[in-house]
Tab-separated table of C-alpha atoms in Angstrom:
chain	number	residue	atom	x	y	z
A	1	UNK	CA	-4.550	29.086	-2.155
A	2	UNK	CA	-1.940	28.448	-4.808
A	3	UNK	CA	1.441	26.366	-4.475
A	4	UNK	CA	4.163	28.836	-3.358
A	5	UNK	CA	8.040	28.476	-2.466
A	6	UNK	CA	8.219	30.415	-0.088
A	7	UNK	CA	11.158	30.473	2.460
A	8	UNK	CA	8.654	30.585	4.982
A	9	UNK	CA	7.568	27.054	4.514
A	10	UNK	CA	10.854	25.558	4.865
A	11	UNK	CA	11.168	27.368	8.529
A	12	UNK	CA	7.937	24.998	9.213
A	13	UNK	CA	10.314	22.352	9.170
A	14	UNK	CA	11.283	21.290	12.716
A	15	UNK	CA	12.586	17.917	14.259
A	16	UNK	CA	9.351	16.241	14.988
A	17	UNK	CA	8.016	16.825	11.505
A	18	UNK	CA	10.646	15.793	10.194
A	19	UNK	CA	11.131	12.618	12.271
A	20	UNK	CA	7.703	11.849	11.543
A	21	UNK	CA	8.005	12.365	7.451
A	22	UNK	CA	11.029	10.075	8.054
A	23	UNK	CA	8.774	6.925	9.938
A	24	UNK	CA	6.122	7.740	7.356
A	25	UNK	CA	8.907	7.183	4.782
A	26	UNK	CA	10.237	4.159	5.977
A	27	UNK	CA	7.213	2.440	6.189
A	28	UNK	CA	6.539	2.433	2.675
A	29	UNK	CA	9.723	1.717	1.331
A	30	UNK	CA	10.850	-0.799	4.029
A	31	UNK	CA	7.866	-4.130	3.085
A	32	UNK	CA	6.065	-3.022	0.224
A	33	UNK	CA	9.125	-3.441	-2.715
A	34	UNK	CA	9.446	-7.046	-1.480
A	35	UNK	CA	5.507	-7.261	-2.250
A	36	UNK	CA	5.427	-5.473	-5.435
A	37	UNK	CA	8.523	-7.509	-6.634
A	38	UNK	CA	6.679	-11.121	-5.641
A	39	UNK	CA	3.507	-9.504	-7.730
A	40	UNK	CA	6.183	-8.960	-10.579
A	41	UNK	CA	8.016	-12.486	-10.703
A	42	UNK	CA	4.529	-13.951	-10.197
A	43	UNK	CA	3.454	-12.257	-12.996
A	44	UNK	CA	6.821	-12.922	-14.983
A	45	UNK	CA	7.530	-9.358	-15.322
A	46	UNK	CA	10.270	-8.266	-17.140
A	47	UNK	CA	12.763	-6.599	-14.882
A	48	UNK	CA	12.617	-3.825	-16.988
A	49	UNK	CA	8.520	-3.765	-16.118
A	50	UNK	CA	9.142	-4.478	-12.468
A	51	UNK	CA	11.558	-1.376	-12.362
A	52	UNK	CA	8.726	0.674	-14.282
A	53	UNK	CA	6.298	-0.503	-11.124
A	54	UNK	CA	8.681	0.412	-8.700
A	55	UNK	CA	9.622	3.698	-10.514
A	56	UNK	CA	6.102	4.924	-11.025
A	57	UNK	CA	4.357	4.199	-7.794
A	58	UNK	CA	7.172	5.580	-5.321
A	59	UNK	CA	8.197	8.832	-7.921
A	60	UNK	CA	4.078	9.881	-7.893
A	61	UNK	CA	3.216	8.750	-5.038
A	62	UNK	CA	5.920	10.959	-3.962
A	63	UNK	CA	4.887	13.804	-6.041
A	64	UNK	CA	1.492	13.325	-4.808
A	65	UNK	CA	3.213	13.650	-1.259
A	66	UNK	CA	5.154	17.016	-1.644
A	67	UNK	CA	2.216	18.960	-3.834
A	68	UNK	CA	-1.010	18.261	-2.191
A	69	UNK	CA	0.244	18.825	1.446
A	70	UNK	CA	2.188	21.922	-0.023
A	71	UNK	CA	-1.106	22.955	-1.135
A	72	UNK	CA	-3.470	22.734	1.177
A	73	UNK	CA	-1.141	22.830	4.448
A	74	UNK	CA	-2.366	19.692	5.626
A	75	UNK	CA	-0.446	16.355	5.707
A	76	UNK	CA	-1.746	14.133	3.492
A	77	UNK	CA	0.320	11.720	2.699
A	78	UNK	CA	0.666	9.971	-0.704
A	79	UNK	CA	2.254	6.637	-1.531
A	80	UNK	CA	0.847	3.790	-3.300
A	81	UNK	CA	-1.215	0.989	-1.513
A	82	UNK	CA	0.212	-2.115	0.275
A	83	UNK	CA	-2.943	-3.653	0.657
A	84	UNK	CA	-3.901	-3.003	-3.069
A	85	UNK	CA	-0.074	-4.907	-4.398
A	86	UNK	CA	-1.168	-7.722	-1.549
A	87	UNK	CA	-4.029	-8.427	-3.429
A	88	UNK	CA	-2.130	-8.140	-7.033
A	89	UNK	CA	0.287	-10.484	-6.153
A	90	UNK	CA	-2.695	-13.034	-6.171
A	91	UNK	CA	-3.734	-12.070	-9.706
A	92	UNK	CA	-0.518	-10.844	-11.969
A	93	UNK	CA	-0.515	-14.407	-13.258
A	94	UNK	CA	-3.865	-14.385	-14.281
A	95	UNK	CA	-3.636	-11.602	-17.108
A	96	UNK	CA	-1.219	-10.037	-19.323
A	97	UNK	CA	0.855	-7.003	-18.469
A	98	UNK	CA	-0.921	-5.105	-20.745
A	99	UNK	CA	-4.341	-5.835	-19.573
A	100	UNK	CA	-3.277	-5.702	-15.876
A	101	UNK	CA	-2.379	-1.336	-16.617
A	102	UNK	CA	-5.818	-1.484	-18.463
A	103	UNK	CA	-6.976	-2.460	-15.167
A	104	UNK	CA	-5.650	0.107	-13.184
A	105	UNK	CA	-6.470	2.663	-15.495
A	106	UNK	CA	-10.045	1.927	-14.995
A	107	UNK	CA	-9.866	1.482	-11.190
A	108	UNK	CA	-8.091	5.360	-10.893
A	109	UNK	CA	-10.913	6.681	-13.377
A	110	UNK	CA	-12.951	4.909	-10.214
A	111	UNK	CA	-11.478	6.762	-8.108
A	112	UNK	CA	-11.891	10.234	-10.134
A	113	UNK	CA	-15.537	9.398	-10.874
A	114	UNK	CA	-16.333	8.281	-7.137
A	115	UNK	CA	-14.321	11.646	-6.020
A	116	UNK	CA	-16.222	13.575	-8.528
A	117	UNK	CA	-19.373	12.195	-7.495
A	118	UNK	CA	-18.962	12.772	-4.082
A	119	UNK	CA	-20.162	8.804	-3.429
A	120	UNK	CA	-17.465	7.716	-1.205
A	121	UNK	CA	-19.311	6.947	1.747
A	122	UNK	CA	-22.412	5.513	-0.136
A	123	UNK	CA	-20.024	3.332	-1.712
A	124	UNK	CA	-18.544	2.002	1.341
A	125	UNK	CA	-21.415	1.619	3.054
A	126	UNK	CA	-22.949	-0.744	0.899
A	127	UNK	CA	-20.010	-3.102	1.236
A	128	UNK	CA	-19.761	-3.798	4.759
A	129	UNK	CA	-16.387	-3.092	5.714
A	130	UNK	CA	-16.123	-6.348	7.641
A	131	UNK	CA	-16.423	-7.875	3.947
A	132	UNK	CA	-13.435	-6.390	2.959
A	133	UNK	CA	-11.772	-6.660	5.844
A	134	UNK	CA	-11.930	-10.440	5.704
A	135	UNK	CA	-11.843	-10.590	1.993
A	136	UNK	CA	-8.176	-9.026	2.464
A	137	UNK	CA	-7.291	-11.278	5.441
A	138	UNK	CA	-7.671	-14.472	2.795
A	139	UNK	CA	-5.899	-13.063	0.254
A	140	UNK	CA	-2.724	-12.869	2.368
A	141	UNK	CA	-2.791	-15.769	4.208
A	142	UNK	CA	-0.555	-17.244	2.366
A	143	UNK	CA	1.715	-14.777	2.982
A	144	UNK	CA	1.525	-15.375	6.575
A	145	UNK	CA	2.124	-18.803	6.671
A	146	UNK	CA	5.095	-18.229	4.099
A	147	UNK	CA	6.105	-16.116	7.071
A	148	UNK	CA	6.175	-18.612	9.477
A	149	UNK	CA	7.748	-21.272	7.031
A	150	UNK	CA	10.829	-18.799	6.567
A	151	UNK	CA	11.164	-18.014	10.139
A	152	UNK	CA	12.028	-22.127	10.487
A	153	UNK	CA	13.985	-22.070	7.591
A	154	UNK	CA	15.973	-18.823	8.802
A	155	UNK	CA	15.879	-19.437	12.317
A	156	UNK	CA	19.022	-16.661	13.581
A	157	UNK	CA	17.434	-13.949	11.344
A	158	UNK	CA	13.640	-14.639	11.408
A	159	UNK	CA	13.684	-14.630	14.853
A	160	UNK	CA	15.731	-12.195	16.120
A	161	UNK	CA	13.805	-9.888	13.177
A	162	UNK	CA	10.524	-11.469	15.272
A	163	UNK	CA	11.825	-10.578	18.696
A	164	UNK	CA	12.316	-7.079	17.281
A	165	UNK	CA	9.070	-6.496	15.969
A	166	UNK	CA	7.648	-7.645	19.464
A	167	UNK	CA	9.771	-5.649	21.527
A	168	UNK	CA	8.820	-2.923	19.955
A	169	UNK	CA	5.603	-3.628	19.837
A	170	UNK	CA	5.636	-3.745	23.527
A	171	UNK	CA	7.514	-0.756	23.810
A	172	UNK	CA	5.358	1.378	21.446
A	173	UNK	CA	8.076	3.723	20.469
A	174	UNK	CA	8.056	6.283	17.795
A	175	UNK	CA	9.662	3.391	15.494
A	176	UNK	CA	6.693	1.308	13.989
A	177	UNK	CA	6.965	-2.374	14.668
A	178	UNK	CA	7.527	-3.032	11.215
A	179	UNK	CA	10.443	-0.762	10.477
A	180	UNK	CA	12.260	-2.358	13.619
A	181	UNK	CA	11.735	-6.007	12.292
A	182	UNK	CA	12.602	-5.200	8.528
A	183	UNK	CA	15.829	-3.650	9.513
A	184	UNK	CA	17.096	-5.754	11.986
A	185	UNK	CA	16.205	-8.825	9.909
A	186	UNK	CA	18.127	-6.615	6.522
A	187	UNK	CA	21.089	-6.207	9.484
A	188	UNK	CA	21.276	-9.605	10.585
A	189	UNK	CA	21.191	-11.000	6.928
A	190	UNK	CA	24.334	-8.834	5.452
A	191	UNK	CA	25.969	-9.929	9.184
A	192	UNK	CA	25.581	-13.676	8.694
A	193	UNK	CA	25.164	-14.499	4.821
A	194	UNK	CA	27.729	-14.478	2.516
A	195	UNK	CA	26.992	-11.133	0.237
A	196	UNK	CA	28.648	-12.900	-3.142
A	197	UNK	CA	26.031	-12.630	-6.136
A	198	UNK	CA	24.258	-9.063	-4.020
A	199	UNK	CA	25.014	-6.606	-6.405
A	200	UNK	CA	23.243	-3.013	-7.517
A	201	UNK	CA	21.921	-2.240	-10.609
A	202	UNK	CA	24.307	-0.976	-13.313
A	203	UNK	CA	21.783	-0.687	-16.490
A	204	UNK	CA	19.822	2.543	-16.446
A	205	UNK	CA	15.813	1.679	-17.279
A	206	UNK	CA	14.677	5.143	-18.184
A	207	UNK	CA	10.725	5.962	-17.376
A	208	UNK	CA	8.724	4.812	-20.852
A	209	UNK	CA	4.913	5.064	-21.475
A	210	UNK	CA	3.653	1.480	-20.993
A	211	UNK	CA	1.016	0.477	-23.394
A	212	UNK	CA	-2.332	-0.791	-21.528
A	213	UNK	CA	-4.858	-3.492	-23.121
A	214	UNK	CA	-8.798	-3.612	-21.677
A	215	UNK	CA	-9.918	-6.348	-21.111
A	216	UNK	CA	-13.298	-6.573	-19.158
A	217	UNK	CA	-12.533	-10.133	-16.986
A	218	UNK	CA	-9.895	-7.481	-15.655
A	219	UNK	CA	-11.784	-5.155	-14.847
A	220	UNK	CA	-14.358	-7.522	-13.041
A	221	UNK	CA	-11.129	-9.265	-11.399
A	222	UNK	CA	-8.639	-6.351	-10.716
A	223	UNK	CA	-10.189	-3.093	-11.394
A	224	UNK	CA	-13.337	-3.240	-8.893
A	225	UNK	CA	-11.289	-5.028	-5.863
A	226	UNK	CA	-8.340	-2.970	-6.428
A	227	UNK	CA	-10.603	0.494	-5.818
A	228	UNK	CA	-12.264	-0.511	-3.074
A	229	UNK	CA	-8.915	-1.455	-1.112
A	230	UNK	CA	-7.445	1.887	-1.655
A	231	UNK	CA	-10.611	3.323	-0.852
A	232	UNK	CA	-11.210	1.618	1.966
A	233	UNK	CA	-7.697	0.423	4.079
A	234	UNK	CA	-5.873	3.927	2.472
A	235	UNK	CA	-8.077	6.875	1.915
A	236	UNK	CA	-10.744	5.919	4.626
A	237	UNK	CA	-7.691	5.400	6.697
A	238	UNK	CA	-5.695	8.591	6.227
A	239	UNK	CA	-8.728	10.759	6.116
A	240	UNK	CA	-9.884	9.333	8.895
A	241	UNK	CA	-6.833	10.279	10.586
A	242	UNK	CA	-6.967	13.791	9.803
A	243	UNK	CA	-10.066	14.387	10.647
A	244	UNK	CA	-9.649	12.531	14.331
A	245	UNK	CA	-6.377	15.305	14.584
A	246	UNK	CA	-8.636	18.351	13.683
A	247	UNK	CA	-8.141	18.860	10.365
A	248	UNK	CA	-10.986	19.340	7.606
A	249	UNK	CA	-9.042	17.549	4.343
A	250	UNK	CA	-11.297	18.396	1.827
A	251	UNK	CA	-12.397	14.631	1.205
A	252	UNK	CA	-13.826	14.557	-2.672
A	253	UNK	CA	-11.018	16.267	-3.881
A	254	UNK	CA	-8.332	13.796	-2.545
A	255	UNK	CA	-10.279	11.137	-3.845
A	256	UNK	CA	-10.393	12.390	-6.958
A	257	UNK	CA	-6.875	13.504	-7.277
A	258	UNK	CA	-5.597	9.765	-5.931
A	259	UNK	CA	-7.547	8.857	-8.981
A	260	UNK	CA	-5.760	11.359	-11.323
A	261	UNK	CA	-2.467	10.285	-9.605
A	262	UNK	CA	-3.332	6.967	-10.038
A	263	UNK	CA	-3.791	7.488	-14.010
A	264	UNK	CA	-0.537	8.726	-14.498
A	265	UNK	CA	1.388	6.438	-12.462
A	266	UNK	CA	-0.687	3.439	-14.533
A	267	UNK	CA	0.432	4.696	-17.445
A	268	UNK	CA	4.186	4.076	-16.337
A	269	UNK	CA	3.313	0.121	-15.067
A	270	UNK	CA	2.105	1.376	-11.517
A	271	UNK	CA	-1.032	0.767	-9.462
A	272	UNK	CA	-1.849	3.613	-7.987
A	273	UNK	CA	-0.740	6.975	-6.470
A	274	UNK	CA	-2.958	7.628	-3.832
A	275	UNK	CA	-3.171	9.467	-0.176
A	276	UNK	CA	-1.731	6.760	2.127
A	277	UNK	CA	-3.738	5.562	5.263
A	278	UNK	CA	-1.193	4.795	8.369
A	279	UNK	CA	1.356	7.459	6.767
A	280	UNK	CA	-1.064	10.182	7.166
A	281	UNK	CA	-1.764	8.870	10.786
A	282	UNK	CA	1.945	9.162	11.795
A	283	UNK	CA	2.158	12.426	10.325
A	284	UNK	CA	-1.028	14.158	11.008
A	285	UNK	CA	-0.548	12.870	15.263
A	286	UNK	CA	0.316	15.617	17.259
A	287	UNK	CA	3.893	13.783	17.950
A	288	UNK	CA	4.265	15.484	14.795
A	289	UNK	CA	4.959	18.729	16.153
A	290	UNK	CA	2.753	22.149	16.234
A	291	UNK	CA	-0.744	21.232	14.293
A	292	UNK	CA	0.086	23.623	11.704
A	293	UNK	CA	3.173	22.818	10.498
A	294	UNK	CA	2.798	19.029	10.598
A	295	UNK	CA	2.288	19.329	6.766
A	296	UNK	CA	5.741	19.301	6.398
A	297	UNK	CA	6.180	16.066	7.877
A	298	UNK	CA	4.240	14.894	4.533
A	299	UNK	CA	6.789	16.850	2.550
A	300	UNK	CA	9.726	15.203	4.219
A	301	UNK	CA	8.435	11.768	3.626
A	302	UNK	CA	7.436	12.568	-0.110
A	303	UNK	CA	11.037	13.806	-0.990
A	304	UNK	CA	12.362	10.324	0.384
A	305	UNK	CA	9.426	8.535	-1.633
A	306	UNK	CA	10.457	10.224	-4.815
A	307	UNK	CA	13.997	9.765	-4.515
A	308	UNK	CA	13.572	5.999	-4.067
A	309	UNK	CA	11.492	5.726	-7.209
A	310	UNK	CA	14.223	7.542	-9.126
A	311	UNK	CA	16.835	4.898	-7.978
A	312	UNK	CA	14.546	2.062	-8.663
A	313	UNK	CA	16.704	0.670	-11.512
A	314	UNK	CA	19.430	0.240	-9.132
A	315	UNK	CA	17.600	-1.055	-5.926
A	316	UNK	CA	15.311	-3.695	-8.264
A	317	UNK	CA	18.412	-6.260	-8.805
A	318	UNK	CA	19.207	-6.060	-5.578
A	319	UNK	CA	16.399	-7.128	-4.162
A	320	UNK	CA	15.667	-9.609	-6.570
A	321	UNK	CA	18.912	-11.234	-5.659
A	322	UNK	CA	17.818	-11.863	-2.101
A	323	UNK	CA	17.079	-15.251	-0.656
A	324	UNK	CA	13.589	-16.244	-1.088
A	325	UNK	CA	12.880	-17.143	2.956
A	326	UNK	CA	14.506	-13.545	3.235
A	327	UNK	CA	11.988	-11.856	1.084
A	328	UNK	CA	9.126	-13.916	2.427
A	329	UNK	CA	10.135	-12.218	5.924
A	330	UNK	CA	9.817	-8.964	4.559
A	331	UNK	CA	6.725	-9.459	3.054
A	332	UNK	CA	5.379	-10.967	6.261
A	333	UNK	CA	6.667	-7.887	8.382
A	334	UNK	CA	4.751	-5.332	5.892
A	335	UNK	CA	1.687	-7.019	6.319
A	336	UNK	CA	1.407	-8.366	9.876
A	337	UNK	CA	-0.115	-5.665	11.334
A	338	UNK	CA	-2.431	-5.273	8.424
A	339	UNK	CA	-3.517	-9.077	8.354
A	340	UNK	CA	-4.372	-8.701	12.306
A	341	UNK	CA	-6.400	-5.716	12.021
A	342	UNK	CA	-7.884	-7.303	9.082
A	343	UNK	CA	-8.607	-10.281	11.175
A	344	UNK	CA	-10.443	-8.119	14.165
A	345	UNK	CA	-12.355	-5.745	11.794
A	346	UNK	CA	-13.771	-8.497	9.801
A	347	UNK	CA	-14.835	-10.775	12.454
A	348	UNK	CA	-15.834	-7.883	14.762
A	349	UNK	CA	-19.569	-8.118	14.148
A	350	UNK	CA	-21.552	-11.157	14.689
A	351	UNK	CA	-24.426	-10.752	13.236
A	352	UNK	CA	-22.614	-11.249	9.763
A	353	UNK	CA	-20.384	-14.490	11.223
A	354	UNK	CA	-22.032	-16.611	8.383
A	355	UNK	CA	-20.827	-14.419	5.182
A	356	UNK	CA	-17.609	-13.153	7.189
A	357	UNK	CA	-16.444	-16.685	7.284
A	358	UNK	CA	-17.634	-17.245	3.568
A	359	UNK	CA	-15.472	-14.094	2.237
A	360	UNK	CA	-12.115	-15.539	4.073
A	361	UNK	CA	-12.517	-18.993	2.935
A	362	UNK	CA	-13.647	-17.722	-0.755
A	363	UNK	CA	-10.570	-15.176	-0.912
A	364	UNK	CA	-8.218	-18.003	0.859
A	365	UNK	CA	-9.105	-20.801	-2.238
A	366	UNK	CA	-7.970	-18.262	-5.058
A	367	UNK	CA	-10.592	-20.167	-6.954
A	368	UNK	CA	-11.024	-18.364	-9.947
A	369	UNK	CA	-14.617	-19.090	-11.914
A	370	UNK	CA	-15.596	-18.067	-15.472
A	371	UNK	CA	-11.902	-16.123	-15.496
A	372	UNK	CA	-13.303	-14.038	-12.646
A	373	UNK	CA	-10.999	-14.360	-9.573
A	374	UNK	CA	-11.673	-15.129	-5.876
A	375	UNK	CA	-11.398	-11.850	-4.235
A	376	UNK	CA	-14.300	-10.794	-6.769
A	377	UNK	CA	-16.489	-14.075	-5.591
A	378	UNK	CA	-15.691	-13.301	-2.177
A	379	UNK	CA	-16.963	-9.606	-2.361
A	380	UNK	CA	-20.136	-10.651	-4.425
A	381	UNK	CA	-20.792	-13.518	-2.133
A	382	UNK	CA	-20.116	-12.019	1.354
A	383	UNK	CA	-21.831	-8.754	0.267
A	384	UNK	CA	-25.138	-10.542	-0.893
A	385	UNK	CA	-25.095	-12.986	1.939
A	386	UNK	CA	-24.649	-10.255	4.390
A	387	UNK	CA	-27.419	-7.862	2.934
A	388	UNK	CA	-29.698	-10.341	1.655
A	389	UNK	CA	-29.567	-13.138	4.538
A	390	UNK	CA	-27.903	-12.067	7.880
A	391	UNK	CA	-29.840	-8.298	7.477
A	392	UNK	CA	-32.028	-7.722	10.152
């Protein structure tokens, strides 16, 4: 099966593919920038380097979007990880820039070797995925009750954004929760703040080769946690999905190709390019339209993906111009839903209550011990307390 360009593939494009590409779409570029932006001025990026993060993950995690699903008529979706920039945000201040792209280097040649290998379920079956479950939950507590904190300090927007999400919640419409509170917060905002200082971008930053350090501590901190995220809230996730839609994504080779994504996106100040977890969902549902043509819901939403990534250099000072309780509501948004299912998968199982509660309050402290951070502690402590002392 090669790549082809065939006229025949565009007539697989319908309205419910497309509508579906579009939701995928939105949900990646709606909450996540916010994140990745807080990782950057945490990290006192450049905003040269935080448009080289934005650039890299959306334009190949786009690319990764239109070829694969092209390829294989399947739609599996690409983007770069939410959960993954979460966790990053905790951590940019703890190592250079240089050693940070080091870091993901080394966590996509993960990926590639684990895809290669064919280990991916060995792997996350010897972390319990309550472990990192919970060990995510911490981490982004903060973020929550930054949430919260902006809502009172925002009251008009937060909550009507709030209501929003929990309308539609109840509703369960084709819009995600998510996308309804992110927009109507974004529309409430430009309706009731004065705009003065909100400019776009005027400076071009073209795409440059970033030069990577390796550091070890990193890849004990970052590179370890940052795999097993992807691995485990994106490509479990989204091939997952597939599979529960009929499809038979051939699972070692998407592994290994978010990997090779991955690489090439690191080497232009991104994390990772890999297949996306609740994007593939959306897409692969049969909502989507006729089961084989859904792959060109994937397309749809890769297009959009690559086109923001191009216009990154514009969108960046925009953003960054924001009001801080603004951004924090964003943030929260993107990562409600994945801090409550967090929540319920990692305290689902009581026979591990003990190291379940260990790993949140571990990944909570962002302690960081001999230059090795919390989320690492919390995995290495959870995991041994689980296998070694809760067993049965």
């Amino acid at each position: 099966m090669g790549i082809s360009l065939s006229k025949n593939r565009f007539k697989d494009l319908n309205l419910r593919n497309i509508a579906a590409g579009l939701v995928s779409a939105l949900i990646a570029i709606t909450g996540p920038p916010a994140i990745i932006l807080e990782a950057a001025a945490n990290g006192n990026f450049t905003t040269s380097q935080a448009v080289m993060w934005m650039f890299s993950c959306y334009v190949f995690g786009g690319l990764f979007s239109i070829i694969i699903p092209w390829y294989y008529k399947m739609p599996i979706v690409g983007a770069n990880t939410i959960t993954g920039v979460a966790f990053l945000a905790t951590v940019t201040a703890q190592f250079s820039y240089a050693d940070l792209l080091g870091a993901y280097i080394v966590s996509a040649l993960l990926m590639l070797g684990i895809g290669v290998l064919g280990v991916f379920s060995k792997l996350l079956d010897y972390v319990p995925k309550e472990i990192i479950s919970v060990m995510l939950a911490g981490m982004i507590t903060s973020y929550m009750v930054n949430f919260i904190t902006s809502i009172t300090k925002m009251p008009l927007i937060g909550g009507g954004a709030l209501l929003a999400f929990l309308i539609f919640s109840k509703w369960k419409t084709k819009i995600p929760p998510m996308v309804a509170g992110v927009f109507t917060a974004t529309l409430l905002l430009f309706l009731t703040q004065p705009l003065a200082g909100i400019t776009f971008g005027t400076d071009v930053v073209l795409p440059t080769i970033q030069m990577p350090a390796f550091n070890p501590l990193s890849f004990l901190s970052v590179s370890i946690p940052l795999a097993l995220l992807i691995l485990s809230n994106d490509a479990a996730v989204g091939l997952g999905a597939l599979e529960q839609n009929d499809y038979k994504p051939p699972v070692n080779k998407v592994i290994a190709l978010s990997g090779i994504f991955s690489i090439i996106a690191s080497f232009f100040g991104g994390q990772s390019a890999n297949v996306a977890g609740m994007m593939s969902a959306i897409c692969s549902d049969q909502e989507a339209g006729p089961k084989e043509k859904r792959y060109m819901g994937a397309v749809v939403s890769g297009v959009i993906l690559l086109g923001f990534g191009l216009f990154a250099w514009k969108l960046v000072p925009l953003i960054q111009v924001l009001p801080k309780p603004f951004i924090s509501l964003l943030v929260g948004f993107a990562l409600l839903g994945v801090f409550g299912n967090s929540l319920s998968t990692g305290f689902s199982n009581p026979k591990i209550k003990i190291s379940a509660a260990l790993t949140f309050v571990i990944a909570f402290s962002n302690i960081t011990i001999f230059n090795i951070s919390a989320p690492v502690w919390s995995l290495l402590i959870g995991t041994l307390v689980a296998r070694l002392i809760e067993s049965q």
